[in-house]
Amino acid sequence: MKTFSEIKAAHPSLFPKPARVECGEGWAGIVGRLLESIASTPGLAEMSHFRILSVRQDLGFMKIDAGYNGIYEDSLRPLFLLAEFRSRVTCEECGQPGHMRSTNGWKRCRCDGHSTREEREQPPRPAWTLGRETTEGFLWYDQAADELRIVDDLASIGMPAHHIERRKDGL
């Protein structure tokens, strides 16, 4: 498993040493994959101002704060969203598969080995919860394919009928 220090050393222009890391090392691999994707983005030479400012845990999943001009936002947004959704199913401590767990109101993504007994008793979240509403439709993370896609048929991802109806009613 790579560490955040190793990833910073591999991508010093994209992830400089002063960038804050406020999460477990288990998510370092996700950030490494993100930076490899960004480094292979056409036009990177024009993105000389792009920098990772911080990587942190927020509500149980990874948030990445980056500094760059807005013209790159649209092309990089899918990469950042994919990294965020990967963190929702990856243990923040070790990088192994995990799921969102809650203790005393605090959410975190952990594998069984890094969870408390109380957290291990919590069932994994259903796959349909790995999504969010967007202006284009329901954006869903297909964990098996490791991709984000817009889903029209919410029942196809296992969303219960009462949730689908509530969404249609705007509630």
PDB file of C-alpha atoms in Angstrom:
ATOM      1  CA  MET A   1       0.000   0.000   0.000  1.00  0.00           C
ATOM      2  CA  LYS A   2       1.343   3.415  -0.941  1.00  0.00           C
ATOM      3  CA  THR A   3       1.364   6.197   1.629  1.00  0.00           C
ATOM      4  CA  PHE A   4       0.423   9.831   1.177  1.00  0.00           C
ATOM      5  CA  SER A   5       4.134  10.750   1.548  1.00  0.00           C
ATOM      6  CA  GLU A   6       5.033   8.437  -1.346  1.00  0.00           C
ATOM      7  CA  ILE A   7       2.245   9.847  -3.511  1.00  0.00           C
ATOM      8  CA  LYS A   8       3.318  13.425  -2.749  1.00  0.00           C
ATOM      9  CA  ALA A   9       6.876  12.503  -3.742  1.00  0.00           C
ATOM     10  CA  ALA A  10       5.627  10.931  -7.002  1.00  0.00           C
ATOM     11  CA  HIS A  11       3.474  13.960  -7.937  1.00  0.00           C
ATOM     12  CA  PRO A  12       5.156  17.013  -6.339  1.00  0.00           C
ATOM     13  CA  SER A  13       3.645  19.533  -8.756  1.00  0.00           C
ATOM     14  CA  LEU A  14       0.089  18.210  -8.276  1.00  0.00           C
ATOM     15  CA  PHE A  15       0.278  17.260  -4.574  1.00  0.00           C
ATOM     16  CA  PRO A  16       2.895  19.468  -2.903  1.00  0.00           C
ATOM     17  CA  LYS A  17       4.392  18.700   0.513  1.00  0.00           C
ATOM     18  CA  PRO A  18       2.447  21.479   2.302  1.00  0.00           C
ATOM     19  CA  ALA A  19      -0.912  19.952   1.284  1.00  0.00           C
ATOM     20  CA  ARG A  20      -2.813  18.809   4.377  1.00  0.00           C
ATOM     21  CA  VAL A  21      -3.851  15.188   4.833  1.00  0.00           C
ATOM     22  CA  GLU A  22      -6.540  14.750   7.463  1.00  0.00           C
ATOM     23  CA  CYS A  23      -7.608  11.161   6.882  1.00  0.00           C
ATOM     24  CA  GLY A  24      -6.244   7.650   7.180  1.00  0.00           C
ATOM     25  CA  GLU A  25      -3.587   6.153   4.895  1.00  0.00           C
ATOM     26  CA  GLY A  26      -6.135   3.706   3.486  1.00  0.00           C
ATOM     27  CA  TRP A  27      -7.324   6.346   1.051  1.00  0.00           C
ATOM     28  CA  ALA A  28      -3.824   7.148  -0.269  1.00  0.00           C
ATOM     29  CA  GLY A  29      -4.262   4.653  -3.122  1.00  0.00           C
ATOM     30  CA  ILE A  30      -7.450   6.399  -4.230  1.00  0.00           C
ATOM     31  CA  VAL A  31      -5.640   9.743  -4.326  1.00  0.00           C
ATOM     32  CA  GLY A  32      -2.760   8.118  -6.219  1.00  0.00           C
ATOM     33  CA  ARG A  33      -5.143   6.819  -8.882  1.00  0.00           C
ATOM     34  CA  LEU A  34      -6.762  10.262  -9.111  1.00  0.00           C
ATOM     35  CA  LEU A  35      -3.408  11.982  -9.614  1.00  0.00           C
ATOM     36  CA  GLU A  36      -2.380   9.445 -12.274  1.00  0.00           C
ATOM     37  CA  SER A  37      -5.628  10.206 -14.134  1.00  0.00           C
ATOM     38  CA  ILE A  38      -5.069  13.953 -13.819  1.00  0.00           C
ATOM     39  CA  ALA A  39      -1.445  13.636 -14.968  1.00  0.00           C
ATOM     40  CA  SER A  40      -2.641  11.870 -18.122  1.00  0.00           C
ATOM     41  CA  THR A  41      -5.267  14.558 -18.826  1.00  0.00           C
ATOM     42  CA  PRO A  42      -4.633  16.334 -22.155  1.00  0.00           C
ATOM     43  CA  GLY A  43      -3.588  19.935 -21.636  1.00  0.00           C
ATOM     44  CA  LEU A  44      -1.904  19.349 -18.289  1.00  0.00           C
ATOM     45  CA  ALA A  45       0.847  21.801 -19.248  1.00  0.00           C
ATOM     46  CA  GLU A  46      -1.772  24.568 -19.196  1.00  0.00           C
ATOM     47  CA  MET A  47      -2.869  23.459 -15.724  1.00  0.00           C
ATOM     48  CA  SER A  48       0.301  24.689 -14.050  1.00  0.00           C
ATOM     49  CA  HIS A  49      -1.722  26.232 -11.210  1.00  0.00           C
ATOM     50  CA  PHE A  50      -3.573  23.043 -10.281  1.00  0.00           C
ATOM     51  CA  ARG A  51      -2.707  21.739  -6.792  1.00  0.00           C
ATOM     52  CA  ILE A  52      -4.214  19.399  -4.221  1.00  0.00           C
ATOM     53  CA  LEU A  53      -4.645  21.590  -1.137  1.00  0.00           C
ATOM     54  CA  SER A  54      -6.032  19.012   1.264  1.00  0.00           C
ATOM     55  CA  VAL A  55      -7.436  15.513   1.534  1.00  0.00           C
ATOM     56  CA  ARG A  56      -9.813  15.006   4.430  1.00  0.00           C
ATOM     57  CA  GLN A  57     -12.612  12.857   5.761  1.00  0.00           C
ATOM     58  CA  ASP A  58     -16.041  14.486   5.910  1.00  0.00           C
ATOM     59  CA  LEU A  59     -19.231  12.616   6.831  1.00  0.00           C
ATOM     60  CA  GLY A  60     -17.424   9.314   6.362  1.00  0.00           C
ATOM     61  CA  PHE A  61     -16.060   9.841   2.873  1.00  0.00           C
ATOM     62  CA  MET A  62     -13.085  11.577   1.300  1.00  0.00           C
ATOM     63  CA  LYS A  63     -13.180  15.227   0.324  1.00  0.00           C
ATOM     64  CA  ILE A  64     -10.405  16.677  -1.780  1.00  0.00           C
ATOM     65  CA  ASP A  65      -9.866  20.419  -1.872  1.00  0.00           C
ATOM     66  CA  ALA A  66      -7.952  21.537  -4.945  1.00  0.00           C
ATOM     67  CA  GLY A  67      -6.861  24.890  -6.294  1.00  0.00           C
ATOM     68  CA  TYR A  68      -7.242  25.518  -9.976  1.00  0.00           C
ATOM     69  CA  ASN A  69      -8.946  27.888 -12.376  1.00  0.00           C
ATOM     70  CA  GLY A  70     -12.613  27.129 -13.007  1.00  0.00           C
ATOM     71  CA  ILE A  71     -11.991  26.283 -16.655  1.00  0.00           C
ATOM     72  CA  TYR A  72     -10.638  22.895 -15.544  1.00  0.00           C
ATOM     73  CA  GLU A  73     -13.492  22.184 -13.166  1.00  0.00           C
ATOM     74  CA  ASP A  74     -15.783  20.474 -15.661  1.00  0.00           C
ATOM     75  CA  SER A  75     -13.142  18.163 -17.090  1.00  0.00           C
ATOM     76  CA  LEU A  76     -11.830  17.128 -13.655  1.00  0.00           C
ATOM     77  CA  ARG A  77     -15.133  16.905 -11.777  1.00  0.00           C
ATOM     78  CA  PRO A  78     -15.838  13.277 -12.850  1.00  0.00           C
ATOM     79  CA  LEU A  79     -12.389  12.229 -11.614  1.00  0.00           C
ATOM     80  CA  PHE A  80     -12.958  13.835  -8.204  1.00  0.00           C
ATOM     81  CA  LEU A  81     -16.441  12.321  -7.925  1.00  0.00           C
ATOM     82  CA  LEU A  82     -15.107   8.870  -8.765  1.00  0.00           C
ATOM     83  CA  ALA A  83     -12.452   9.238  -6.041  1.00  0.00           C
ATOM     84  CA  GLU A  84     -15.124  10.328  -3.561  1.00  0.00           C
ATOM     85  CA  PHE A  85     -17.351   7.346  -4.323  1.00  0.00           C
ATOM     86  CA  ARG A  86     -14.401   4.935  -4.151  1.00  0.00           C
ATOM     87  CA  SER A  87     -13.749   6.212  -0.623  1.00  0.00           C
ATOM     88  CA  ARG A  88     -17.317   5.319   0.369  1.00  0.00           C
ATOM     89  CA  VAL A  89     -16.471   1.621  -0.073  1.00  0.00           C
ATOM     90  CA  THR A  90     -12.811   1.656   1.012  1.00  0.00           C
ATOM     91  CA  CYS A  91     -11.547   1.441   4.587  1.00  0.00           C
ATOM     92  CA  GLU A  92      -9.968   4.766   5.488  1.00  0.00           C
ATOM     93  CA  GLU A  93      -7.405   2.979   7.673  1.00  0.00           C
ATOM     94  CA  CYS A  94      -6.096   0.154   5.476  1.00  0.00           C
ATOM     95  CA  GLY A  95      -7.530   0.533   1.953  1.00  0.00           C
ATOM     96  CA  GLN A  96      -9.404  -2.790   2.040  1.00  0.00           C
ATOM     97  CA  PRO A  97     -13.100  -2.992   1.089  1.00  0.00           C
ATOM     98  CA  GLY A  98     -15.296  -1.400   3.722  1.00  0.00           C
ATOM     99  CA  HIS A  99     -18.611   0.306   4.155  1.00  0.00           C
ATOM    100  CA  MET A 100     -20.102   3.317   5.888  1.00  0.00           C
ATOM    101  CA  ARG A 101     -20.652   2.812   9.591  1.00  0.00           C
ATOM    102  CA  SER A 102     -21.951   5.100  12.281  1.00  0.00           C
ATOM    103  CA  THR A 103     -21.048   5.452  15.968  1.00  0.00           C
ATOM    104  CA  ASN A 104     -22.491   8.167  18.195  1.00  0.00           C
ATOM    105  CA  GLY A 105     -23.454  10.188  15.126  1.00  0.00           C
ATOM    106  CA  TRP A 106     -19.982   9.962  13.546  1.00  0.00           C
ATOM    107  CA  LYS A 107     -19.827   8.337  10.118  1.00  0.00           C
ATOM    108  CA  ARG A 108     -16.775   6.592   8.779  1.00  0.00           C
ATOM    109  CA  CYS A 109     -15.877   3.985   6.195  1.00  0.00           C
ATOM    110  CA  ARG A 110     -14.198   0.976   7.772  1.00  0.00           C
ATOM    111  CA  CYS A 111     -13.532  -2.686   7.127  1.00  0.00           C
ATOM    112  CA  ASP A 112     -14.507  -5.205   9.801  1.00  0.00           C
ATOM    113  CA  GLY A 113     -10.933  -5.278  11.110  1.00  0.00           C
ATOM    114  CA  HIS A 114     -10.901  -1.535  11.829  1.00  0.00           C
ATOM    115  CA  SER A 115     -14.441  -1.301  13.179  1.00  0.00           C
ATOM    116  CA  THR A 116     -15.742  -1.477  16.710  1.00  0.00           C
ATOM    117  CA  ARG A 117     -17.956  -4.390  17.714  1.00  0.00           C
ATOM    118  CA  GLU A 118     -20.990  -2.093  17.487  1.00  0.00           C
ATOM    119  CA  GLU A 119     -20.004  -1.010  13.963  1.00  0.00           C
ATOM    120  CA  ARG A 120     -19.453  -4.612  12.795  1.00  0.00           C
ATOM    121  CA  GLU A 121     -23.073  -5.352  13.681  1.00  0.00           C
ATOM    122  CA  GLN A 122     -24.272  -2.696  11.214  1.00  0.00           C
ATOM    123  CA  PRO A 123     -25.213  -4.110   7.802  1.00  0.00           C
ATOM    124  CA  PRO A 124     -23.533  -2.712   4.696  1.00  0.00           C
ATOM    125  CA  ARG A 125     -25.439   0.068   2.993  1.00  0.00           C
ATOM    126  CA  PRO A 126     -27.429  -1.002  -0.068  1.00  0.00           C
ATOM    127  CA  ALA A 127     -25.738  -0.378  -3.426  1.00  0.00           C
ATOM    128  CA  TRP A 128     -28.397   2.146  -4.459  1.00  0.00           C
ATOM    129  CA  THR A 129     -27.203   4.492  -1.694  1.00  0.00           C
ATOM    130  CA  LEU A 130     -23.946   4.980  -3.620  1.00  0.00           C
ATOM    131  CA  GLY A 131     -25.466   7.751  -5.671  1.00  0.00           C
ATOM    132  CA  ARG A 132     -26.799  11.249  -5.667  1.00  0.00           C
ATOM    133  CA  GLU A 133     -29.197  13.444  -7.546  1.00  0.00           C
ATOM    134  CA  THR A 134     -27.640  15.762 -10.136  1.00  0.00           C
ATOM    135  CA  THR A 135     -29.020  18.123 -12.762  1.00  0.00           C
ATOM    136  CA  GLU A 136     -28.467  15.354 -15.362  1.00  0.00           C
ATOM    137  CA  GLY A 137     -30.232  12.674 -13.296  1.00  0.00           C
ATOM    138  CA  PHE A 138     -29.302  10.148 -10.628  1.00  0.00           C
ATOM    139  CA  LEU A 139     -25.522   9.689 -10.604  1.00  0.00           C
ATOM    140  CA  TRP A 140     -24.667   6.199  -9.348  1.00  0.00           C
ATOM    141  CA  TYR A 141     -21.371   4.488  -8.563  1.00  0.00           C
ATOM    142  CA  ASP A 142     -21.272   1.005 -10.061  1.00  0.00           C
ATOM    143  CA  GLN A 143     -18.773  -0.603  -7.740  1.00  0.00           C
ATOM    144  CA  ALA A 144     -18.325  -3.753  -9.847  1.00  0.00           C
ATOM    145  CA  ALA A 145     -17.438  -1.725 -12.954  1.00  0.00           C
ATOM    146  CA  ASP A 146     -15.694   1.038 -10.927  1.00  0.00           C
ATOM    147  CA  GLU A 147     -17.504   3.754 -12.859  1.00  0.00           C
ATOM    148  CA  LEU A 148     -20.029   6.509 -12.400  1.00  0.00           C
ATOM    149  CA  ARG A 149     -23.094   6.645 -14.605  1.00  0.00           C
ATOM    150  CA  ILE A 150     -26.467   8.311 -14.846  1.00  0.00           C
ATOM    151  CA  VAL A 151     -29.232   5.832 -14.036  1.00  0.00           C
ATOM    152  CA  ASP A 152     -32.775   6.279 -15.355  1.00  0.00           C
ATOM    153  CA  ASP A 153     -34.273   3.052 -14.017  1.00  0.00           C
ATOM    154  CA  LEU A 154     -33.707   3.364 -10.264  1.00  0.00           C
ATOM    155  CA  ALA A 155     -35.275  -0.024  -9.607  1.00  0.00           C
ATOM    156  CA  SER A 156     -32.441  -1.571 -11.641  1.00  0.00           C
ATOM    157  CA  ILE A 157     -29.957  -0.553  -8.934  1.00  0.00           C
ATOM    158  CA  GLY A 158     -32.174  -1.877  -6.147  1.00  0.00           C
ATOM    159  CA  MET A 159     -33.761   1.350  -4.961  1.00  0.00           C
ATOM    160  CA  PRO A 160     -37.004   0.450  -3.148  1.00  0.00           C
ATOM    161  CA  ALA A 161     -40.265   1.618  -4.719  1.00  0.00           C
ATOM    162  CA  HIS A 162     -41.142   3.928  -1.801  1.00  0.00           C
ATOM    163  CA  HIS A 163     -37.845   5.826  -2.281  1.00  0.00           C
ATOM    164  CA  ILE A 164     -38.444   6.082  -6.017  1.00  0.00           C
ATOM    165  CA  GLU A 165     -41.945   7.460  -5.435  1.00  0.00           C
ATOM    166  CA  ARG A 166     -40.666   9.950  -2.870  1.00  0.00           C
ATOM    167  CA  ARG A 167     -38.077  11.204  -5.363  1.00  0.00           C
ATOM    168  CA  LYS A 168     -40.736  11.602  -8.056  1.00  0.00           C
ATOM    169  CA  ASP A 169     -42.849  13.614  -5.635  1.00  0.00           C
ATOM    170  CA  GLY A 170     -39.854  15.844  -4.882  1.00  0.00           C
ATOM    171  CA  LEU A 171     -39.738  14.936  -1.207  1.00  0.00           C
TER     172      LEU A 171
END
